[in-house]
PDB file of C-alpha atoms in Angstrom:
ATOM      1  CA  MET A   2       7.974 -37.072  -4.152  1.00  0.00           C
ATOM      2  CA  SER A   3       8.387 -33.927  -6.236  1.00  0.00           C
ATOM      3  CA  GLU A   4       9.006 -34.419  -9.943  1.00  0.00           C
ATOM      4  CA  ALA A   5      11.080 -31.297 -10.450  1.00  0.00           C
ATOM      5  CA  VAL A   6      12.454 -28.598  -8.175  1.00  0.00           C
ATOM      6  CA  PHE A   7      12.997 -25.036  -9.342  1.00  0.00           C
ATOM      7  CA  GLN A   8      15.111 -23.055  -6.875  1.00  0.00           C
ATOM      8  CA  ALA A   9      13.912 -19.557  -7.693  1.00  0.00           C
ATOM      9  CA  SER A  10      16.105 -17.953  -5.013  1.00  0.00           C
ATOM     10  CA  ASP A  11      17.780 -18.950  -1.773  1.00  0.00           C
ATOM     11  CA  GLU A  12      14.416 -18.508  -0.033  1.00  0.00           C
ATOM     12  CA  ILE A  13      11.879 -19.667  -2.631  1.00  0.00           C
ATOM     13  CA  ARG A  14      11.467 -23.202  -3.968  1.00  0.00           C
ATOM     14  CA  LEU A  15       8.913 -24.551  -6.461  1.00  0.00           C
ATOM     15  CA  GLU A  16       8.323 -28.315  -6.387  1.00  0.00           C
ATOM     16  CA  GLY A  17       6.484 -29.774  -9.371  1.00  0.00           C
ATOM     17  CA  ARG A  18       3.980 -32.528  -8.568  1.00  0.00           C
ATOM     18  CA  GLY A  19       2.273 -33.343 -11.844  1.00  0.00           C
ATOM     19  CA  ASP A  20      -0.412 -30.813 -12.721  1.00  0.00           C
ATOM     20  CA  HIS A  21       0.073 -28.960  -9.435  1.00  0.00           C
ATOM     21  CA  ALA A  22       3.077 -27.583  -7.575  1.00  0.00           C
ATOM     22  CA  LEU A  23       4.211 -26.714  -4.060  1.00  0.00           C
ATOM     23  CA  LEU A  24       5.640 -23.211  -3.635  1.00  0.00           C
ATOM     24  CA  VAL A  25       7.655 -22.975  -0.407  1.00  0.00           C
ATOM     25  CA  ILE A  26       8.890 -19.884   1.414  1.00  0.00           C
ATOM     26  CA  ASP A  27      12.053 -21.215   3.036  1.00  0.00           C
ATOM     27  CA  ARG A  28      13.412 -18.537   5.353  1.00  0.00           C
ATOM     28  CA  GLU A  29      12.565 -20.152   8.653  1.00  0.00           C
ATOM     29  CA  ALA A  30      15.141 -18.300  10.751  1.00  0.00           C
ATOM     30  CA  LYS A  31      13.431 -15.012   9.797  1.00  0.00           C
ATOM     31  CA  ARG A  32       9.890 -16.420  10.196  1.00  0.00           C
ATOM     32  CA  ASN A  33       9.663 -16.464   6.390  1.00  0.00           C
ATOM     33  CA  ALA A  34       9.699 -12.672   6.174  1.00  0.00           C
ATOM     34  CA  MET A  35      10.034 -11.530   2.581  1.00  0.00           C
ATOM     35  CA  ASN A  36      13.314  -9.809   1.769  1.00  0.00           C
ATOM     36  CA  ALA A  37      14.248  -8.513  -1.694  1.00  0.00           C
ATOM     37  CA  SER A  38      15.665 -11.872  -2.746  1.00  0.00           C
ATOM     38  CA  ALA A  39      12.508 -13.706  -1.671  1.00  0.00           C
ATOM     39  CA  ARG A  40      10.284 -11.208  -3.483  1.00  0.00           C
ATOM     40  CA  ALA A  41      12.279 -11.637  -6.676  1.00  0.00           C
ATOM     41  CA  GLY A  42      12.198 -15.394  -6.172  1.00  0.00           C
ATOM     42  CA  MET A  43       8.415 -15.396  -5.884  1.00  0.00           C
ATOM     43  CA  LEU A  44       8.102 -13.605  -9.208  1.00  0.00           C
ATOM     44  CA  ALA A  45      10.604 -15.958 -10.860  1.00  0.00           C
ATOM     45  CA  ALA A  46       8.821 -19.031  -9.495  1.00  0.00           C
ATOM     46  CA  MET A  47       5.457 -17.829 -10.760  1.00  0.00           C
ATOM     47  CA  GLU A  48       6.857 -17.150 -14.204  1.00  0.00           C
ATOM     48  CA  HIS A  49       8.458 -20.598 -14.262  1.00  0.00           C
ATOM     49  CA  ALA A  50       5.127 -22.159 -13.247  1.00  0.00           C
ATOM     50  CA  ARG A  51       3.117 -20.383 -15.945  1.00  0.00           C
ATOM     51  CA  GLY A  52       1.565 -22.937 -18.270  1.00  0.00           C
ATOM     52  CA  LYS A  53       3.069 -25.865 -16.318  1.00  0.00           C
ATOM     53  CA  TYR A  54       0.754 -26.156 -13.314  1.00  0.00           C
ATOM     54  CA  ARG A  55      -2.971 -25.582 -12.944  1.00  0.00           C
ATOM     55  CA  ALA A  56      -2.859 -25.273  -9.165  1.00  0.00           C
ATOM     56  CA  ILE A  57      -0.150 -24.095  -6.773  1.00  0.00           C
ATOM     57  CA  VAL A  58      -0.034 -24.711  -3.012  1.00  0.00           C
ATOM     58  CA  LEU A  59       1.768 -21.868  -1.228  1.00  0.00           C
ATOM     59  CA  THR A  60       3.202 -22.549   2.222  1.00  0.00           C
ATOM     60  CA  GLY A  61       6.032 -21.645   4.573  1.00  0.00           C
ATOM     61  CA  ARG A  62       8.701 -23.744   6.206  1.00  0.00           C
ATOM     62  CA  GLY A  63       8.638 -24.227   9.958  1.00  0.00           C
ATOM     63  CA  THR A  64       6.136 -22.650  12.321  1.00  0.00           C
ATOM     64  CA  SER A  65       5.483 -19.418  10.391  1.00  0.00           C
ATOM     65  CA  PHE A  66       3.595 -19.011   7.154  1.00  0.00           C
ATOM     66  CA  CYS A  67       4.986 -15.552   6.483  1.00  0.00           C
ATOM     67  CA  ALA A  68       5.802 -12.714   8.879  1.00  0.00           C
ATOM     68  CA  GLY A  69       5.332 -10.136   6.136  1.00  0.00           C
ATOM     69  CA  VAL A  70       7.918  -7.903   4.533  1.00  0.00           C
ATOM     70  CA  ASP A  71      11.362  -7.950   6.180  1.00  0.00           C
ATOM     71  CA  LEU A  72      11.312  -4.732   8.217  1.00  0.00           C
ATOM     72  CA  LYS A  73      15.023  -4.931   8.969  1.00  0.00           C
ATOM     73  CA  GLU A  74      15.883  -4.636   5.332  1.00  0.00           C
ATOM     74  CA  ASP A  75      17.137  -1.314   3.957  1.00  0.00           C
ATOM     75  CA  VAL A  76      14.155   1.058   3.638  1.00  0.00           C
ATOM     76  CA  THR A  77      15.701   3.177   0.889  1.00  0.00           C
ATOM     77  CA  LEU A  78      14.564   2.952  -2.710  1.00  0.00           C
ATOM     78  CA  VAL A  79      15.660  -0.116  -4.642  1.00  0.00           C
ATOM     79  CA  ASP A  80      16.053  -0.982  -8.298  1.00  0.00           C
ATOM     80  CA  SER A  81      17.940   2.226  -9.137  1.00  0.00           C
ATOM     81  CA  GLY A  82      15.588   4.294  -7.036  1.00  0.00           C
ATOM     82  CA  THR A  83      12.481   3.525  -9.061  1.00  0.00           C
ATOM     83  CA  ARG A  84      10.653   1.106  -6.753  1.00  0.00           C
ATOM     84  CA  THR A  85      10.110   0.888  -3.035  1.00  0.00           C
ATOM     85  CA  ARG A  86      10.005  -2.225  -0.900  1.00  0.00           C
ATOM     86  CA  SER A  87       6.218  -1.842  -0.662  1.00  0.00           C
ATOM     87  CA  GLN A  88       5.903  -1.556  -4.446  1.00  0.00           C
ATOM     88  CA  GLU A  89       7.934  -4.739  -4.908  1.00  0.00           C
ATOM     89  CA  TRP A  90       5.693  -6.588  -2.480  1.00  0.00           C
ATOM     90  CA  ALA A  91       2.569  -5.243  -4.154  1.00  0.00           C
ATOM     91  CA  ALA A  92       3.892  -6.538  -7.490  1.00  0.00           C
ATOM     92  CA  VAL A  93       4.274 -10.044  -6.028  1.00  0.00           C
ATOM     93  CA  ASN A  94       0.699 -10.077  -4.767  1.00  0.00           C
ATOM     94  CA  VAL A  95      -0.726  -8.708  -8.000  1.00  0.00           C
ATOM     95  CA  ALA A  96       1.184 -11.436  -9.848  1.00  0.00           C
ATOM     96  CA  VAL A  97      -0.588 -14.075  -7.728  1.00  0.00           C
ATOM     97  CA  ARG A  98      -3.973 -12.604  -8.633  1.00  0.00           C
ATOM     98  CA  GLU A  99      -3.100 -12.341 -12.336  1.00  0.00           C
ATOM     99  CA  HIS A 100      -1.541 -15.808 -12.602  1.00  0.00           C
ATOM    100  CA  PRO A 101      -3.679 -18.360 -14.481  1.00  0.00           C
ATOM    101  CA  ALA A 102      -3.002 -21.065 -11.873  1.00  0.00           C
ATOM    102  CA  ILE A 103      -5.264 -21.408  -8.847  1.00  0.00           C
ATOM    103  CA  PHE A 104      -3.334 -20.545  -5.674  1.00  0.00           C
ATOM    104  CA  ILE A 105      -4.110 -22.376  -2.433  1.00  0.00           C
ATOM    105  CA  ALA A 106      -2.553 -20.982   0.744  1.00  0.00           C
ATOM    106  CA  ALA A 107      -1.539 -23.740   3.166  1.00  0.00           C
ATOM    107  CA  VAL A 108      -1.208 -21.602   6.280  1.00  0.00           C
ATOM    108  CA  ASN A 109       1.175 -23.603   8.456  1.00  0.00           C
ATOM    109  CA  GLY A 110       1.608 -21.021  11.193  1.00  0.00           C
ATOM    110  CA  THR A 111       1.664 -17.313  11.978  1.00  0.00           C
ATOM    111  CA  ALA A 112       0.720 -14.962   9.129  1.00  0.00           C
ATOM    112  CA  LEU A 113       1.282 -11.295   9.880  1.00  0.00           C
ATOM    113  CA  GLY A 114       0.963  -8.180   7.735  1.00  0.00           C
ATOM    114  CA  GLY A 115       2.242  -9.170   4.321  1.00  0.00           C
ATOM    115  CA  GLY A 116       1.659 -12.805   5.209  1.00  0.00           C
ATOM    116  CA  LEU A 117      -2.043 -12.041   5.610  1.00  0.00           C
ATOM    117  CA  THR A 118      -1.924 -10.228   2.269  1.00  0.00           C
ATOM    118  CA  LEU A 119      -0.634 -13.432   0.674  1.00  0.00           C
ATOM    119  CA  ILE A 120      -3.559 -15.369   2.123  1.00  0.00           C
ATOM    120  CA  ASN A 121      -5.986 -12.741   0.852  1.00  0.00           C
ATOM    121  CA  VAL A 122      -4.694 -12.837  -2.725  1.00  0.00           C
ATOM    122  CA  CYS A 123      -4.671 -16.637  -2.889  1.00  0.00           C
ATOM    123  CA  ASP A 124      -7.843 -18.104  -4.372  1.00  0.00           C
ATOM    124  CA  LEU A 125      -8.371 -20.584  -1.530  1.00  0.00           C
ATOM    125  CA  ALA A 126      -6.840 -21.047   1.903  1.00  0.00           C
ATOM    126  CA  VAL A 127      -6.510 -23.941   4.349  1.00  0.00           C
ATOM    127  CA  ALA A 128      -4.961 -23.276   7.755  1.00  0.00           C
ATOM    128  CA  ALA A 129      -3.495 -25.390  10.520  1.00  0.00           C
ATOM    129  CA  ASP A 130      -5.682 -25.177  13.619  1.00  0.00           C
ATOM    130  CA  ASN A 131      -2.855 -23.511  15.557  1.00  0.00           C
ATOM    131  CA  ALA A 132      -2.231 -20.775  12.982  1.00  0.00           C
ATOM    132  CA  GLU A 133      -2.749 -17.099  13.857  1.00  0.00           C
ATOM    133  CA  LEU A 134      -3.432 -14.199  11.500  1.00  0.00           C
ATOM    134  CA  GLY A 135      -2.945 -10.542  12.212  1.00  0.00           C
ATOM    135  CA  MET A 136      -1.924  -7.029  11.265  1.00  0.00           C
ATOM    136  CA  PRO A 137       0.439  -5.525  13.866  1.00  0.00           C
ATOM    137  CA  GLU A 138       1.032  -2.285  11.938  1.00  0.00           C
ATOM    138  CA  ILE A 139      -1.081  -0.130  14.294  1.00  0.00           C
ATOM    139  CA  THR A 140       1.305  -1.019  17.134  1.00  0.00           C
ATOM    140  CA  PHE A 141       4.065   0.897  15.384  1.00  0.00           C
ATOM    141  CA  ALA A 142       1.855   3.755  14.197  1.00  0.00           C
ATOM    142  CA  ALA A 143       1.141   2.615  10.662  1.00  0.00           C
ATOM    143  CA  TYR A 144      -1.757   1.519   8.491  1.00  0.00           C
ATOM    144  CA  PRO A 145      -1.350  -1.967   6.948  1.00  0.00           C
ATOM    145  CA  SER A 146      -1.167  -0.672   3.396  1.00  0.00           C
ATOM    146  CA  LEU A 147      -1.519  -4.037   1.633  1.00  0.00           C
ATOM    147  CA  ALA A 148      -2.906  -6.322   4.325  1.00  0.00           C
ATOM    148  CA  GLY A 149      -5.463  -3.723   5.398  1.00  0.00           C
ATOM    149  CA  VAL A 150      -6.972  -3.044   2.005  1.00  0.00           C
ATOM    150  CA  SER A 151      -6.973  -6.704   0.966  1.00  0.00           C
ATOM    151  CA  THR A 152      -8.657  -7.686   4.229  1.00  0.00           C
ATOM    152  CA  GLN A 153     -11.227  -4.902   3.883  1.00  0.00           C
ATOM    153  CA  LEU A 154     -12.111  -6.306   0.458  1.00  0.00           C
ATOM    154  CA  SER A 155     -12.678  -9.697   2.097  1.00  0.00           C
ATOM    155  CA  LEU A 156     -14.457  -8.941   5.392  1.00  0.00           C
ATOM    156  CA  ALA A 157     -17.357  -6.979   6.777  1.00  0.00           C
ATOM    157  CA  ARG A 158     -16.259  -3.588   8.104  1.00  0.00           C
ATOM    158  CA  LYS A 159     -16.424  -4.370  11.830  1.00  0.00           C
ATOM    159  CA  ARG A 160     -14.317  -7.506  11.456  1.00  0.00           C
ATOM    160  CA  ALA A 161     -11.736  -5.766   9.305  1.00  0.00           C
ATOM    161  CA  ALA A 162     -11.728  -2.848  11.753  1.00  0.00           C
ATOM    162  CA  TRP A 163     -11.002  -5.200  14.658  1.00  0.00           C
ATOM    163  CA  MET A 164      -7.880  -6.487  12.955  1.00  0.00           C
ATOM    164  CA  VAL A 165      -6.698  -3.082  11.710  1.00  0.00           C
ATOM    165  CA  LEU A 166      -7.407  -1.097  14.888  1.00  0.00           C
ATOM    166  CA  THR A 167      -6.492  -3.513  17.703  1.00  0.00           C
ATOM    167  CA  GLY A 168      -3.454  -5.211  16.218  1.00  0.00           C
ATOM    168  CA  GLU A 169      -4.648  -8.430  17.847  1.00  0.00           C
ATOM    169  CA  ARG A 170      -4.250 -11.764  16.105  1.00  0.00           C
ATOM    170  CA  VAL A 171      -7.172 -14.044  15.316  1.00  0.00           C
ATOM    171  CA  GLY A 172      -6.955 -17.811  15.479  1.00  0.00           C
ATOM    172  CA  ALA A 173      -7.522 -20.108  12.532  1.00  0.00           C
ATOM    173  CA  ARG A 174     -11.047 -21.076  13.596  1.00  0.00           C
ATOM    174  CA  THR A 175     -12.093 -17.439  13.902  1.00  0.00           C
ATOM    175  CA  ALA A 176     -10.465 -16.711  10.550  1.00  0.00           C
ATOM    176  CA  MET A 177     -12.547 -19.509   9.028  1.00  0.00           C
ATOM    177  CA  GLU A 178     -15.763 -18.218  10.624  1.00  0.00           C
ATOM    178  CA  TRP A 179     -15.025 -14.741   9.288  1.00  0.00           C
ATOM    179  CA  GLY A 180     -14.231 -16.011   5.792  1.00  0.00           C
ATOM    180  CA  LEU A 181     -10.492 -15.307   5.593  1.00  0.00           C
ATOM    181  CA  ILE A 182      -9.798 -19.014   5.110  1.00  0.00           C
ATOM    182  CA  ASN A 183     -11.870 -21.907   3.756  1.00  0.00           C
ATOM    183  CA  GLU A 184     -10.918 -24.722   6.117  1.00  0.00           C
ATOM    184  CA  CYS A 185      -9.143 -25.305   9.418  1.00  0.00           C
ATOM    185  CA  VAL A 186      -7.440 -28.674   9.881  1.00  0.00           C
ATOM    186  CA  PRO A 187      -5.004 -30.289  12.329  1.00  0.00           C
ATOM    187  CA  ALA A 188      -1.469 -29.120  11.571  1.00  0.00           C
ATOM    188  CA  ALA A 189      -0.312 -32.644  10.730  1.00  0.00           C
ATOM    189  CA  GLN A 190      -2.942 -32.864   7.976  1.00  0.00           C
ATOM    190  CA  LEU A 191      -2.399 -29.419   6.432  1.00  0.00           C
ATOM    191  CA  LEU A 192      -0.305 -30.225   3.370  1.00  0.00           C
ATOM    192  CA  GLU A 193      -2.186 -33.432   2.706  1.00  0.00           C
ATOM    193  CA  ARG A 194      -5.476 -31.521   2.607  1.00  0.00           C
ATOM    194  CA  ALA A 195      -4.136 -28.578   0.594  1.00  0.00           C
ATOM    195  CA  GLU A 196      -2.581 -30.875  -1.998  1.00  0.00           C
ATOM    196  CA  ALA A 197      -5.769 -32.927  -2.230  1.00  0.00           C
ATOM    197  CA  ILE A 198      -7.614 -29.728  -3.161  1.00  0.00           C
ATOM    198  CA  ALA A 199      -4.857 -28.847  -5.635  1.00  0.00           C
ATOM    199  CA  ARG A 200      -5.066 -32.265  -7.308  1.00  0.00           C
ATOM    200  CA  ARG A 201      -8.826 -31.939  -7.668  1.00  0.00           C
ATOM    201  CA  ILE A 202      -8.566 -28.459  -9.183  1.00  0.00           C
ATOM    202  CA  ALA A 203      -5.679 -29.483 -11.440  1.00  0.00           C
ATOM    203  CA  GLY A 204      -7.966 -32.067 -13.034  1.00  0.00           C
ATOM    204  CA  PHE A 205     -10.196 -29.355 -14.480  1.00  0.00           C
ATOM    205  CA  ASP A 206      -9.856 -27.554 -17.814  1.00  0.00           C
ATOM    206  CA  PRO A 207      -7.068 -24.923 -17.601  1.00  0.00           C
ATOM    207  CA  TYR A 208      -8.953 -22.385 -19.729  1.00  0.00           C
ATOM    208  CA  ALA A 209     -12.014 -22.741 -17.514  1.00  0.00           C
ATOM    209  CA  LEU A 210      -9.913 -22.341 -14.373  1.00  0.00           C
ATOM    210  CA  ALA A 211      -8.259 -19.160 -15.640  1.00  0.00           C
ATOM    211  CA  ALA A 212     -11.627 -17.736 -16.729  1.00  0.00           C
ATOM    212  CA  CYS A 213     -13.270 -18.561 -13.403  1.00  0.00           C
ATOM    213  CA  LYS A 214     -10.390 -16.943 -11.508  1.00  0.00           C
ATOM    214  CA  LYS A 215     -10.767 -13.773 -13.586  1.00  0.00           C
ATOM    215  CA  ALA A 216     -14.538 -13.812 -13.083  1.00  0.00           C
ATOM    216  CA  LEU A 217     -14.149 -14.031  -9.311  1.00  0.00           C
ATOM    217  CA  ASP A 218     -12.223 -10.753  -9.386  1.00  0.00           C
ATOM    218  CA  THR A 219     -14.498  -9.015 -11.879  1.00  0.00           C
ATOM    219  CA  VAL A 220     -17.807  -9.842 -10.183  1.00  0.00           C
ATOM    220  CA  PRO A 221     -18.971  -7.903  -8.188  1.00  0.00           C
ATOM    221  CA  ALA A 222     -16.051  -5.444  -8.214  1.00  0.00           C
ATOM    222  CA  VAL A 223     -16.828  -4.104 -11.705  1.00  0.00           C
ATOM    223  CA  VAL A 224     -20.084  -5.674 -12.862  1.00  0.00           C
ATOM    224  CA  THR A 225     -22.843  -3.387 -11.621  1.00  0.00           C
ATOM    225  CA  ASP A 226     -26.194  -4.661 -12.922  1.00  0.00           C
ATOM    226  CA  TRP A 227     -27.929  -7.919 -13.792  1.00  0.00           C
ATOM    227  CA  ASP A 228     -27.967  -7.442 -17.546  1.00  0.00           C
ATOM    228  CA  GLN A 229     -24.257  -6.714 -17.555  1.00  0.00           C
ATOM    229  CA  ALA A 230     -23.649  -9.680 -15.262  1.00  0.00           C
ATOM    230  CA  PHE A 231     -25.423 -12.175 -17.524  1.00  0.00           C
ATOM    231  CA  ALA A 232     -23.641 -10.823 -20.618  1.00  0.00           C
ATOM    232  CA  PHE A 233     -20.349 -11.142 -18.762  1.00  0.00           C
ATOM    233  CA  GLY A 234     -21.090 -14.765 -17.843  1.00  0.00           C
ATOM    234  CA  ASP A 235     -21.809 -15.626 -21.477  1.00  0.00           C
ATOM    235  CA  SER A 236     -18.616 -13.887 -22.598  1.00  0.00           C
ATOM    236  CA  MET A 237     -16.473 -15.876 -20.170  1.00  0.00           C
ATOM    237  CA  ASN A 238     -17.828 -19.154 -21.521  1.00  0.00           C
ATOM    238  CA  ALA A 239     -17.123 -17.900 -25.040  1.00  0.00           C
ATOM    239  CA  VAL A 240     -13.518 -17.328 -23.988  1.00  0.00           C
ATOM    240  CA  ILE A 241     -13.303 -20.870 -22.623  1.00  0.00           C
ATOM    241  CA  ARG A 242     -14.778 -22.395 -25.780  1.00  0.00           C
ATOM    242  CA  SER A 243     -12.404 -20.418 -27.979  1.00  0.00           C
ATOM    243  CA  ARG A 244      -9.396 -21.741 -25.986  1.00  0.00           C
ATOM    244  CA  THR A 245      -7.916 -18.261 -25.849  1.00  0.00           C
ATOM    245  CA  THR A 246      -6.312 -16.318 -23.049  1.00  0.00           C
ATOM    246  CA  VAL A 247      -8.724 -14.505 -20.776  1.00  0.00           C
ATOM    247  CA  PRO A 248      -8.616 -10.826 -21.829  1.00  0.00           C
ATOM    248  CA  ALA A 249      -7.196  -8.235 -19.462  1.00  0.00           C
ATOM    249  CA  ASP A 250     -10.577  -6.472 -19.645  1.00  0.00           C
ATOM    250  CA  PRO A 251     -13.136  -9.297 -19.763  1.00  0.00           C
ATOM    251  CA  LEU A 252     -15.977  -6.778 -19.615  1.00  0.00           C
ATOM    252  CA  ALA A 253     -14.974  -5.448 -23.037  1.00  0.00           C
ATOM    253  CA  GLN A 254     -15.983  -8.729 -24.658  1.00  0.00           C
ATOM    254  CA  SER A 255     -19.295  -8.856 -22.809  1.00  0.00           C
ATOM    255  CA  ARG A 256     -20.063  -5.307 -23.939  1.00  0.00           C
ATOM    256  CA  ALA A 257     -19.242  -6.255 -27.530  1.00  0.00           C
ATOM    257  CA  ARG A 258     -21.699  -9.164 -27.366  1.00  0.00           C
ATOM    258  CA  ARG A 259     -24.637  -7.057 -26.146  1.00  0.00           C
TER     259      ARG A 259
END
């Protein structure tokens, strides 16, 4: 049973379960597509979870994980004309990457477009064996602006090209073989497995977890040579030992130590 429930919006619910939490997209009638309220709810839930949970399992209700951004929503500028729907969605995904908790996607069903982006920005992913992942944007003459780039960062070019250029979905087992997800399990065992991983991770030192998450983004995206890499590794352990927040630019500390 959950220890505490934070209803971040009508569509987003955060259930506390000790050191880890379950973050649920609950918009089943719309295949868990992310409207403005859901996007705001995601940000509110993540802020509420900051410092409370070391691991967060992200899943959808029903047979869809997330069908992406709600395309039926008004396409005009929002927030007094300063942000677009795409910018709001990008902010949600960046917040997942920058959050100190480890995010585990429990892919319970179809993940399309923005739903695939969510899987890509999560640190780990477990999928039900009947789940399907895809980017349908090419079928309506568009490039998948978030799902495409995040998938291209994760896959070899030919595999990313298949998803971007054909618009065809790939099954969970193929997604695991390609490296988009870590494990494929029977649907009935999905949450049990994802939460088992979350409990294991939540037992580790929170400073070490946050530092490791930052390191996974920094190497090899920014670190470019062996000497720099080893200095960076030492600097991350120094951050952990000092019990301080991982710096926004972790390379700065490694440069200072050289």
